């Protein structure tokens, strides 16, 4: 009888978790709600769904003469909760004292990094909560004249944060930043403790979805996380943690949008938000000095703006932002400097209160039923679906990897990628701006399946946070609202109608797209989009081994999307798993030769489609091999990379490079690199 009762008791306990969490905490914690929601068979009235409140604190922390930024990256300490009792630490108030006092094993844990691949034990597959902690010093000088903010660039999936035992903030949905003012919680001129509880559990209501079930093991029942998406559910403090200071009244948010006329006149429209502490609210803003500085620091346009909250700058002979290989100086960025002045008592002068500098690229983006245009020029996107993924670090931000990836993107001649299947780091977005790589910016809604109002609320919130975070990046050319949702299901129609309606209202001058794997005849989502993107694995998941079955199927499918929706069409995923070093002549699936053959047949189909006037891009799946959950279809992970997981080229990389540069030459008159082909003989000429 004992065995039978275990799962029942477990279920009862887990349904009590939310209540316990509330009961165990005084104050204003959020409830991590993991209760399973039934069925998608009901059609909900989506009008009742609450729209997300616009988020705050999404400006990247930057130093200036009025602000300090301190990194809290480095070695933290971690303890894990018992997977069958993830909220014990809340009940027992682990946040009130040093984690070592819990008596649990202390693990040294680097931040940023996923915690999964650091240790040698079961932490890799841990389900539930882990607790992070570190100490830091807050200088005395910050106490009175500054406000101090704590900012996390990403914790996956949800987090609750305490400073010196007091609740500071909480957040859910991974891959997105959040922050809170902690001035009132700090000991200035002394030591402070920060504690973070991180929960990796996914449910029917999280973005993305997953479910936790209890599996009978040799050691009794244990919770197991399951999910349908094809990448490892890495968790932890994935990106940097910053402390930063602002003046009592400061610039808290900025929004810019740019236009470029044919005559080379640039136009920058901006909006400014100010935030004041209690003391700061008495300070009267007098004006903004806005200066646009070029790369050499020369002022290209400026304005004294008494309206403070919004304005327009005109930039004669603007240097436009162009994508890589579309111009000899791609990724041109200006520095847009905002200086807030306030009335000062001293001789009625005005004093500088706050300075924030934002990199800005001046460009126009527009689209029609046939094309997507940048600075009036139709784009043909040649790129990748990618992942933030690497050995040991998992999804942890790693600047060396980031720099290597951008070198490879440029080496191979790509001009775009999709942030499949979640928002990528802010540092990578800045890199993309600087290098002229165009981004299809995707929210974390991968494989969503069970459509219900709470999911929609979280989905809208993920888009609000993503767009809010990334709207000022010139590299962002479209928002992707989902990857492979089950968009043929009945519930998808109203769900996506509501989602897209909402997103359109905040899209900030970008078209909406999605990566769809339903068919054009059954998909309920595509009709709402500006660009129809589809994922299809011809010669892999269907007709494996038959590279002679690509061109007809692919061109017919692309045409069917076009016929039905009359919008520009793009292929967001194609490819096949390839074991590096595995060779077979003639080609056989999983060999390097097969990947080459499969790609080459796709190229032919793409060229045919390009001629039809509405096919606007080809994206390989995937840039590099990456880690997945353990399944019998994956050998050490997904091997569809053009590069290996440690970023070395497979044979296909050289072929893809020739294609991407050939397209750049044909479409954008770009130069070919000298090492694109190797010398063979004087009778065999480089035809590119
Ligand atoms: C897809 C998914 C992607 C997978 C890929 C594959 O359609 O969008 O996440 O990794 O297929 O390799 O199966």
XYZ file of C-alpha atoms and ligand atoms in Angstrom:
701
model
C 0.000 0.000 0.000
C 2.897 2.369 0.847
C 4.005 2.538 -2.798
C 0.523 3.318 -4.056
C 0.145 6.206 -1.676
C 3.371 7.914 -2.619
C 2.151 9.481 -5.884
C -1.137 10.522 -4.274
C 0.656 12.250 -1.439
C 3.034 13.859 -3.919
C 0.162 15.221 -5.961
C -1.557 16.624 -2.896
C 1.651 18.242 -1.779
C 2.363 19.824 -5.125
C -1.136 21.253 -5.419
C -0.589 22.803 -2.010
C 2.652 24.385 -3.144
C 1.205 27.655 -4.271
C -0.699 28.077 -1.049
C 2.335 27.187 0.996
C 4.408 29.693 -0.865
C 1.963 32.420 -0.028
C 1.524 31.311 3.541
C 5.236 31.024 4.115
C 6.038 34.519 3.008
C 4.956 37.804 4.359
C 4.723 40.500 1.767
C 4.430 40.536 -1.959
C 5.962 37.470 -3.523
C 4.559 36.184 -6.706
C 3.230 32.664 -6.764
C 4.981 30.245 -9.050
C 1.923 28.505 -10.332
C 2.590 25.129 -11.838
C -0.864 23.630 -11.600
C -1.677 21.816 -14.799
C -4.375 23.240 -17.000
C -6.605 20.780 -18.792
C -7.547 20.547 -22.448
C -7.416 22.919 -25.369
C -10.775 21.830 -26.649
C -12.657 24.836 -25.246
C -12.847 27.977 -27.284
C -12.125 30.842 -24.955
C -13.273 34.382 -25.228
C -9.957 36.064 -25.612
C -11.425 39.484 -24.974
C -11.124 38.754 -21.240
C -7.413 38.324 -21.336
C -5.416 40.992 -19.537
C -2.913 42.880 -21.647
C 0.561 43.051 -20.149
C 1.560 46.166 -18.268
C 4.482 47.714 -20.138
C 7.687 46.634 -18.476
C 10.275 48.966 -17.025
C 14.014 48.790 -16.740
C 14.859 47.506 -20.175
C 17.491 50.090 -21.023
C 20.869 48.394 -21.077
C 22.954 49.557 -18.102
C 25.644 51.927 -19.361
C 28.178 53.976 -17.524
C 28.176 57.718 -17.910
C 29.249 60.788 -15.990
C 26.074 60.397 -13.902
C 25.890 56.590 -13.611
C 28.059 53.762 -12.344
C 27.770 50.147 -13.419
C 29.146 47.253 -11.382
C 29.122 43.640 -12.450
C 28.052 40.937 -10.023
C 29.287 38.223 -12.375
C 31.727 35.704 -11.001
C 31.580 32.753 -8.678
C 28.347 32.444 -6.695
C 27.268 29.708 -4.331
C 24.429 27.360 -5.105
C 22.347 24.880 -3.187
C 19.687 22.731 -4.737
C 16.309 21.956 -3.268
C 14.947 18.490 -3.038
C 13.114 17.964 -6.360
C 10.135 16.551 -4.494
C 9.920 19.633 -2.273
C 10.983 22.611 -4.416
C 9.488 25.212 -2.086
C 11.057 24.032 1.144
C 13.462 26.968 1.001
C 10.549 29.387 0.962
C 8.857 27.741 3.943
C 12.119 27.546 5.847
C 13.161 31.054 4.765
C 16.544 30.169 3.359
C 16.807 33.752 2.150
C 17.051 35.055 5.746
C 20.597 33.847 6.273
C 23.631 32.530 4.426
C 22.771 29.443 2.399
C 25.474 27.434 4.149
C 23.315 27.627 7.276
C 20.825 25.330 5.557
C 23.366 22.577 6.032
C 22.993 21.581 2.401
C 25.845 20.978 0.018
C 27.276 24.245 -1.296
C 28.280 24.187 -4.946
C 30.489 26.879 -6.466
C 28.566 28.123 -9.469
C 29.788 30.561 -12.123
C 27.517 33.385 -13.225
C 26.685 33.713 -16.058
C 26.261 30.032 -16.977
C 23.663 27.319 -17.002
C 24.163 25.252 -13.889
C 23.444 21.945 -15.667
C 26.823 20.997 -17.142
C 29.096 22.332 -14.402
C 28.993 19.505 -11.891
C 29.451 15.794 -12.466
C 26.224 14.652 -10.869
C 22.456 14.812 -11.183
C 22.356 18.612 -11.176
C 22.282 18.331 -14.966
C 18.763 16.909 -14.890
C 17.559 18.686 -11.771
C 13.882 19.609 -11.728
C 12.625 22.383 -9.470
C 14.436 25.118 -7.639
C 18.063 25.954 -6.967
C 19.257 28.807 -4.781
C 22.110 31.150 -5.661
C 23.888 33.495 -3.321
C 26.766 35.931 -3.183
C 27.903 38.937 -1.180
C 28.837 42.352 -2.434
C 29.860 45.685 -1.084
C 27.805 48.843 -1.584
C 29.922 52.005 -1.340
C 28.914 54.629 1.179
C 28.924 57.256 -1.569
C 25.858 55.693 -3.200
C 23.628 56.306 -0.213
C 22.141 59.733 -0.627
C 22.744 61.089 -4.063
C 22.080 57.995 -6.090
C 19.526 55.297 -6.633
C 20.846 51.749 -6.864
C 19.352 49.205 -9.215
C 19.846 45.486 -9.480
C 19.437 44.070 -12.967
C 19.414 40.501 -14.240
C 19.807 40.064 -17.980
C 18.232 36.593 -17.885
C 17.358 33.896 -15.380
C 15.692 30.815 -16.758
C 12.813 30.123 -16.080
C 11.636 32.078 -13.064
C 13.358 33.853 -10.232
C 12.668 35.365 -6.828
C 15.355 37.703 -5.492
C 16.149 38.854 -1.956
C 18.632 41.434 -0.737
C 19.700 40.962 2.867
C 16.680 38.709 3.414
C 14.141 41.166 2.006
C 12.256 40.513 -1.186
C 13.661 42.641 -4.003
C 11.960 41.388 -7.130
C 10.658 38.395 -9.037
C 10.297 37.501 -12.669
C 9.301 34.681 -14.913
C 9.985 33.860 -18.562
C 13.625 33.169 -19.341
C 15.926 35.054 -21.737
C 14.587 38.488 -20.756
C 15.942 41.140 -18.406
C 14.361 42.414 -15.213
C 15.426 44.871 -12.565
C 14.437 46.519 -9.360
C 15.538 49.464 -7.312
C 17.255 48.178 -4.187
C 18.355 51.453 -2.574
C 16.054 50.811 0.393
C 17.356 47.286 0.982
C 21.081 47.920 0.964
C 23.603 48.445 3.700
C 25.728 51.249 2.298
C 29.354 51.170 3.299
C 28.942 47.509 4.187
C 28.450 43.988 3.035
C 25.223 42.824 1.398
C 23.835 39.403 0.588
C 21.892 38.612 -2.541
C 19.866 35.400 -2.734
C 18.113 34.141 -5.855
C 15.726 31.247 -6.102
C 15.607 29.941 -9.663
C 12.930 27.512 -10.809
C 13.274 25.626 -14.087
C 9.856 23.972 -14.180
C 7.728 24.444 -17.258
C 3.987 23.924 -17.323
C 1.061 24.380 -19.674
C 1.056 28.049 -18.803
C 4.722 28.864 -19.197
C 6.371 30.162 -22.371
C 7.550 27.704 -23.603
C 5.270 24.973 -22.380
C 6.307 21.745 -20.730
C 4.999 19.490 -18.017
C 6.323 17.873 -14.900
C 5.200 14.336 -14.118
C 6.168 11.856 -11.473
C 8.152 8.934 -12.743
C 8.483 5.678 -10.836
C 12.221 5.039 -10.488
C 14.226 2.465 -8.568
C 14.444 5.082 -5.839
C 10.757 5.915 -5.695
C 8.786 8.582 -7.495
C 10.698 11.571 -8.807
C 9.503 14.594 -10.757
C 10.616 14.625 -14.366
C 10.373 17.597 -16.716
C 9.112 16.821 -20.181
C 8.874 19.152 -23.155
C 8.480 18.796 -26.885
C 10.943 21.435 -28.061
C 14.246 20.241 -29.418
C 16.869 21.865 -27.193
C 18.020 21.182 -23.674
C 16.086 23.068 -21.022
C 19.191 24.692 -19.588
C 18.576 26.779 -16.479
C 20.227 29.180 -14.093
C 21.499 32.742 -14.137
C 22.254 32.777 -17.840
C 23.396 36.318 -18.379
C 25.124 39.062 -16.455
C 23.936 40.539 -13.199
C 24.566 44.247 -12.759
C 24.301 46.790 -10.049
C 24.002 50.270 -11.397
C 23.290 53.693 -10.083
C 21.258 56.572 -11.414
C 20.606 60.055 -10.109
C 17.431 60.564 -8.061
C 15.645 61.728 -11.198
C 16.873 59.927 -14.273
C 16.194 58.843 -17.827
C 14.491 55.493 -17.354
C 13.519 54.596 -20.890
C 14.082 55.643 -24.482
C 12.475 54.807 -27.765
C 13.871 55.803 -31.137
C 12.679 55.233 -34.645
C 14.538 56.284 -37.746
C 13.844 57.079 -41.378
C 16.097 57.755 -44.302
C 14.941 59.702 -47.334
C 16.213 59.199 -50.877
C 18.080 62.468 -50.548
C 20.101 61.081 -47.653
C 18.277 63.023 -44.955
C 18.027 61.032 -41.764
C 15.243 61.515 -39.266
C 15.288 60.279 -35.682
C 12.110 60.452 -33.636
C 12.610 59.803 -29.968
C 10.621 59.474 -26.791
C 12.002 59.803 -23.309
C 10.722 58.542 -19.967
C 11.928 59.943 -16.658
C 11.743 58.292 -13.290
C 12.171 60.024 -9.974
C 12.500 58.688 -6.454
C 10.489 60.447 -3.738
C 13.211 63.072 -3.416
C 13.805 63.073 -7.141
C 10.217 64.008 -7.892
C 10.830 67.497 -6.540
C 13.501 68.059 -9.132
C 12.209 69.989 -12.132
C 13.510 68.937 -15.539
C 14.306 72.036 -17.560
C 15.403 70.642 -20.901
C 17.144 67.890 -22.777
C 20.285 68.400 -24.784
C 20.226 65.751 -27.480
C 23.342 65.279 -29.574
C 23.943 62.792 -32.321
C 27.632 62.027 -32.624
C 29.225 60.215 -35.516
C 31.929 57.557 -35.179
C 34.607 60.207 -34.827
C 32.706 61.993 -32.102
C 31.630 64.897 -34.334
C 28.165 66.282 -33.729
C 25.988 65.401 -36.724
C 22.788 66.895 -35.304
C 21.709 68.404 -32.015
C 18.823 69.965 -30.250
C 17.891 71.685 -27.030
C 14.482 70.323 -26.246
C 12.305 71.968 -23.632
C 9.497 69.509 -24.345
C 11.840 66.878 -22.822
C 9.650 63.809 -23.410
C 9.766 63.622 -27.197
C 11.455 65.179 -30.166
C 12.846 64.795 -33.650
C 16.363 65.195 -34.967
C 17.072 65.771 -38.648
C 20.426 64.559 -39.923
C 21.608 65.972 -43.261
C 23.828 63.581 -45.262
C 23.185 60.795 -42.833
C 25.443 57.779 -42.891
C 22.881 54.977 -43.179
C 22.909 51.658 -41.364
C 23.432 48.932 -43.971
C 23.590 45.183 -43.526
C 26.786 43.217 -43.989
C 27.737 42.777 -47.685
C 25.207 45.361 -48.817
C 27.607 48.246 -48.343
C 31.317 48.827 -47.859
C 30.756 50.225 -44.351
C 28.023 48.060 -42.855
C 26.605 48.489 -39.369
C 27.257 52.242 -39.123
C 26.204 53.443 -35.694
C 25.911 56.905 -34.262
C 25.949 57.675 -30.583
C 22.786 59.451 -29.507
C 23.537 61.334 -26.329
C 20.715 62.420 -24.058
C 21.577 64.930 -21.354
C 18.855 65.850 -18.924
C 19.184 69.288 -17.339
C 17.259 70.466 -14.321
C 16.567 73.829 -12.780
C 19.209 74.620 -10.217
C 19.027 77.136 -7.394
C 22.502 78.406 -7.934
C 22.147 81.643 -9.857
C 19.213 80.212 -11.722
C 21.504 78.135 -13.857
C 20.656 74.688 -15.087
C 22.508 71.635 -13.933
C 23.244 68.370 -15.683
C 21.141 65.704 -13.968
C 21.620 62.554 -16.059
C 23.364 61.352 -19.233
C 22.574 58.253 -21.263
C 24.122 57.334 -24.614
C 22.326 55.069 -27.023
C 23.900 53.597 -30.174
C 21.600 54.337 -33.104
C 21.601 53.183 -36.712
C 19.704 55.335 -39.200
C 17.719 53.267 -41.642
C 14.226 52.835 -43.092
C 12.362 49.575 -43.032
C 9.250 48.886 -45.069
C 7.443 45.927 -46.547
C 4.872 45.095 -49.150
C 3.032 41.967 -50.226
C 6.125 40.937 -52.179
C 9.152 42.136 -50.327
C 10.890 43.490 -47.273
C 12.936 46.613 -47.970
C 15.754 48.272 -46.117
C 16.623 51.833 -47.165
C 14.334 51.203 -50.128
C 16.259 48.136 -51.289
C 14.572 44.702 -51.343
C 16.262 42.251 -49.017
C 17.139 38.659 -49.730
C 17.951 37.087 -46.396
C 20.606 34.402 -46.267
C 21.201 33.069 -42.851
C 20.566 30.638 -40.065
C 18.423 29.503 -37.248
C 20.735 29.392 -34.249
C 20.892 28.572 -30.559
C 22.639 30.055 -27.596
C 24.369 26.830 -26.690
C 27.845 25.612 -25.930
C 29.831 23.050 -24.071
C 29.927 23.442 -20.271
C 28.328 26.901 -20.305
C 25.031 25.701 -21.742
C 23.100 28.869 -22.424
C 25.382 31.069 -20.350
C 26.584 34.258 -21.999
C 30.149 33.833 -23.208
C 31.782 36.745 -25.002
C 34.442 34.523 -26.589
C 31.732 32.364 -28.146
C 29.784 35.406 -29.223
C 32.784 36.895 -31.000
C 33.632 33.565 -32.616
C 30.055 33.144 -33.876
C 30.041 36.561 -35.476
C 33.389 35.849 -37.119
C 31.916 32.656 -38.545
C 28.751 34.409 -39.695
C 30.855 36.911 -41.569
C 33.244 34.286 -42.901
C 30.335 32.370 -44.366
C 28.705 35.459 -45.869
C 25.431 35.317 -43.916
C 23.512 38.555 -43.536
C 20.791 37.444 -41.104
C 19.711 35.018 -38.411
C 16.625 34.219 -36.429
C 16.910 34.151 -32.654
C 15.359 30.701 -32.623
C 13.670 29.999 -30.227
C 13.921 32.799 -27.642
C 15.428 36.260 -27.213
C 19.223 36.230 -27.394
C 21.528 38.232 -25.178
C 21.547 42.011 -25.316
C 25.270 41.813 -26.056
C 24.545 39.739 -29.165
C 21.984 42.291 -30.316
C 24.593 45.026 -29.934
C 27.066 42.920 -31.910
C 24.509 42.438 -34.664
C 23.975 46.213 -34.847
C 27.712 46.799 -35.083
C 28.362 44.147 -37.720
C 25.279 44.702 -39.839
C 23.719 41.288 -39.252
C 19.926 41.418 -39.567
C 17.829 39.778 -36.890
C 14.466 38.082 -36.982
C 13.745 38.467 -33.303
C 11.785 35.578 -31.830
C 9.944 35.317 -28.519
C 10.256 32.114 -26.444
C 6.969 30.591 -27.638
C 8.347 27.402 -29.149
C 6.010 24.470 -29.924
C 3.070 25.908 -28.023
C 0.217 23.517 -28.079
C -2.450 23.946 -25.452
C -4.061 27.302 -26.186
C -5.710 28.948 -23.209
C -6.066 32.477 -21.803
C -3.292 32.357 -19.229
C -0.868 31.130 -21.828
C -1.923 33.975 -24.083
C -1.265 36.466 -21.294
C 2.239 35.113 -20.812
C 2.821 34.938 -24.547
C 1.792 38.590 -24.966
C 4.001 39.495 -22.049
C 6.991 37.736 -23.629
C 6.452 39.744 -26.804
C 6.005 42.972 -24.906
C 9.255 42.390 -23.028
C 11.116 41.350 -26.165
C 9.950 44.257 -28.292
C 10.443 46.719 -25.484
C 13.993 45.454 -24.967
C 14.964 45.330 -28.654
C 12.962 48.056 -30.390
C 15.929 50.444 -30.645
C 18.200 47.993 -32.475
C 18.626 48.758 -36.175
C 19.481 45.093 -36.766
C 15.969 43.941 -35.854
C 13.962 43.646 -39.061
C 11.012 41.507 -37.928
C 9.388 40.003 -34.843
C 8.697 36.296 -34.833
C 5.680 35.558 -32.647
C 6.229 31.798 -32.425
C 8.121 28.773 -33.675
C 6.101 25.788 -34.813
C 2.996 26.369 -32.730
C 0.340 23.724 -33.296
C -1.346 26.262 -35.524
C -3.569 23.739 -37.263
C -5.539 23.206 -34.039
C -8.948 24.794 -33.726
C -7.975 26.839 -30.657
C -5.108 28.454 -32.549
C -7.363 30.701 -34.642
C -8.689 32.991 -31.926
C -5.526 32.687 -29.934
C -3.319 34.000 -32.720
C -5.816 36.565 -33.864
C -5.682 38.081 -30.370
C -1.918 37.678 -30.067
C -1.131 39.263 -33.420
C -3.633 42.080 -32.886
C -1.933 42.916 -29.657
C 1.590 42.612 -31.072
C 0.809 44.765 -34.063
C -0.004 47.594 -31.669
C 3.505 47.494 -30.178
C 5.516 46.314 -33.214
C 7.396 49.592 -33.550
C 7.766 49.611 -37.316
C 8.633 45.958 -37.890
C 6.664 43.284 -39.728
C 5.378 40.208 -37.916
C 6.319 36.696 -38.881
C 6.511 33.175 -37.426
C 8.223 29.885 -38.223
C 5.382 27.564 -39.128
C 5.410 23.821 -39.667
C 1.685 23.325 -40.322
C 0.493 23.171 -43.930
C -0.736 26.195 -45.807
C -4.183 24.598 -46.016
C -4.556 24.001 -42.262
C -2.578 26.811 -40.605
C -4.673 29.315 -38.621
C -1.780 31.681 -37.934
C -0.282 32.654 -41.304
C -3.254 34.786 -42.351
C -2.429 37.315 -39.608
C 1.260 37.745 -40.488
C 3.147 40.132 -42.775
C 5.756 37.571 -43.792
C 4.966 33.864 -43.993
C 7.823 31.719 -42.710
C 7.791 27.948 -42.913
C 10.053 25.162 -41.626
C 10.327 22.041 -43.746
C 12.722 19.118 -43.672
C 12.523 17.693 -47.162
C 14.792 14.666 -47.525
C 15.126 14.410 -43.787
C 11.972 13.977 -41.720
C 10.185 13.111 -44.938
C 11.736 11.072 -47.735
C 14.973 10.533 -45.828
C 17.735 9.543 -48.206
C 15.973 10.975 -51.284
C 17.659 14.196 -52.271
C 15.877 13.819 -55.588
C 12.637 14.693 -53.794
C 13.373 18.256 -52.774
C 12.923 20.702 -55.603
C 9.361 19.865 -56.609
C 8.065 19.501 -53.081
C 9.733 22.654 -51.853
C 8.763 24.917 -54.726
C 5.196 23.589 -54.655
C 4.904 24.188 -50.942
C 6.341 27.721 -51.105
C 3.963 28.518 -53.949
C 1.028 27.194 -51.932
C 1.836 29.566 -49.040
C 2.095 32.390 -51.528
C -1.150 31.519 -53.311
C -3.108 31.286 -50.115
C -1.834 34.353 -48.268
C -0.328 36.629 -50.924
C 2.555 37.642 -48.655
C 6.348 37.444 -48.921
C 7.508 33.905 -48.121
C 10.678 32.731 -46.439
C 12.013 29.314 -45.471
C 13.136 29.496 -41.879
C 14.418 25.950 -41.481
C 15.805 23.186 -43.678
C 18.652 20.752 -43.087
C 19.702 17.287 -41.980
C 21.686 15.819 -39.106
C 25.326 15.290 -39.963
C 28.011 13.576 -37.901
C 31.229 15.474 -38.363
C 33.820 13.208 -39.957
C 31.298 10.653 -41.201
C 31.763 10.139 -44.922
C 29.916 8.126 -47.508
C 30.141 8.035 -51.274
C 27.528 7.908 -52.626
C 25.909 10.082 -50.018
C 24.070 8.396 -47.151
C 22.066 10.129 -44.454
C 24.063 11.500 -41.510
C 27.213 11.757 -43.686
C 28.881 15.044 -44.603
C 28.273 14.248 -48.278
C 24.554 13.939 -47.647
C 24.385 17.356 -45.992
C 26.173 18.857 -48.998
C 23.802 17.175 -51.447
C 20.732 18.152 -49.459
C 21.819 21.783 -49.295
C 22.707 21.913 -52.980
C 19.235 20.687 -53.997
C 17.677 23.300 -51.749
C 19.798 26.003 -53.377
C 18.360 25.026 -56.728
C 14.818 25.233 -55.403
C 15.537 28.606 -53.795
C 16.887 29.991 -57.053
C 13.750 28.923 -58.831
C 11.638 30.557 -56.127
C 13.674 33.754 -56.120
C 12.665 34.270 -59.705
C 8.996 34.402 -58.718
C 9.366 37.740 -56.975
C 8.030 37.056 -53.454
C 10.506 34.570 -51.961
C 12.704 36.604 -49.649
C 15.072 34.326 -47.792
C 16.675 31.032 -46.929
C 17.705 30.026 -43.425
C 19.640 26.856 -42.664
C 18.841 24.804 -39.597
C 21.230 25.121 -37.775
C 24.274 27.335 -37.441
C 25.972 24.875 -35.043
C 25.295 21.522 -33.385
C 23.532 21.895 -30.063
C 22.473 19.970 -26.989
C 18.965 18.506 -26.747
C 17.107 16.377 -24.242
C 18.078 12.704 -24.339
C 16.182 10.909 -27.086
C 16.954 8.045 -29.400
C 16.852 10.331 -32.436
C 19.722 12.494 -31.221
C 23.352 11.436 -30.855
C 24.761 13.757 -28.221
C 22.373 16.446 -29.422
C 21.063 17.885 -32.653
C 23.708 17.585 -35.371
C 22.188 19.735 -38.078
C 24.882 22.340 -37.574
C 26.930 23.723 -40.422
C 29.506 24.127 -37.658
C 30.225 21.689 -34.871
C 29.303 22.540 -31.325
C 32.807 23.897 -30.780
C 32.471 26.040 -33.884
C 34.557 24.291 -36.526
C 33.225 23.927 -40.086
C 31.699 20.776 -41.503
C 32.249 20.178 -45.215
C 28.966 21.863 -46.072
C 30.177 25.139 -44.583
C 32.444 25.712 -47.593
C 29.587 25.119 -50.015
C 27.227 27.357 -48.125
C 29.903 30.030 -48.044
C 30.182 29.942 -51.816
C 26.441 30.268 -52.154
C 26.027 33.130 -49.695
C 28.849 35.126 -51.247
C 27.607 34.367 -54.750
C 24.197 35.747 -53.735
C 25.848 38.804 -52.210
C 27.695 39.413 -55.449
C 24.643 38.884 -57.621
C 22.220 40.899 -55.512
C 24.352 43.495 -53.792
C 27.431 43.683 -56.002
C 29.602 42.650 -53.107
C 33.216 41.554 -53.599
C 34.084 37.878 -53.349
C 36.692 36.857 -50.782
C 39.903 35.628 -52.334
C 39.852 32.312 -50.534
C 36.309 31.436 -51.586
C 37.555 28.704 -53.901
C 40.934 27.018 -54.046
C 43.124 26.813 -57.104
C 42.617 23.562 -58.960
C 44.165 24.001 -62.428
C 44.338 26.661 -65.075
C 41.594 24.842 -66.975
C 39.095 24.897 -64.152
C 38.009 28.439 -63.545
C 36.280 29.946 -60.640
C 32.832 30.562 -62.043
C 31.550 32.675 -59.236
C 12.265 22.053 -36.060
C 12.385 22.926 -34.868
C 13.782 22.937 -34.297
C 14.377 21.536 -34.328
C 14.433 21.074 -35.774
C 14.989 19.650 -35.905
O 11.346 22.139 -36.820
O 11.948 24.232 -35.089
O 13.724 23.409 -32.984
O 15.626 21.474 -33.734
O 13.145 21.074 -36.306
O 16.174 19.503 -36.107
O 14.210 18.720 -35.763
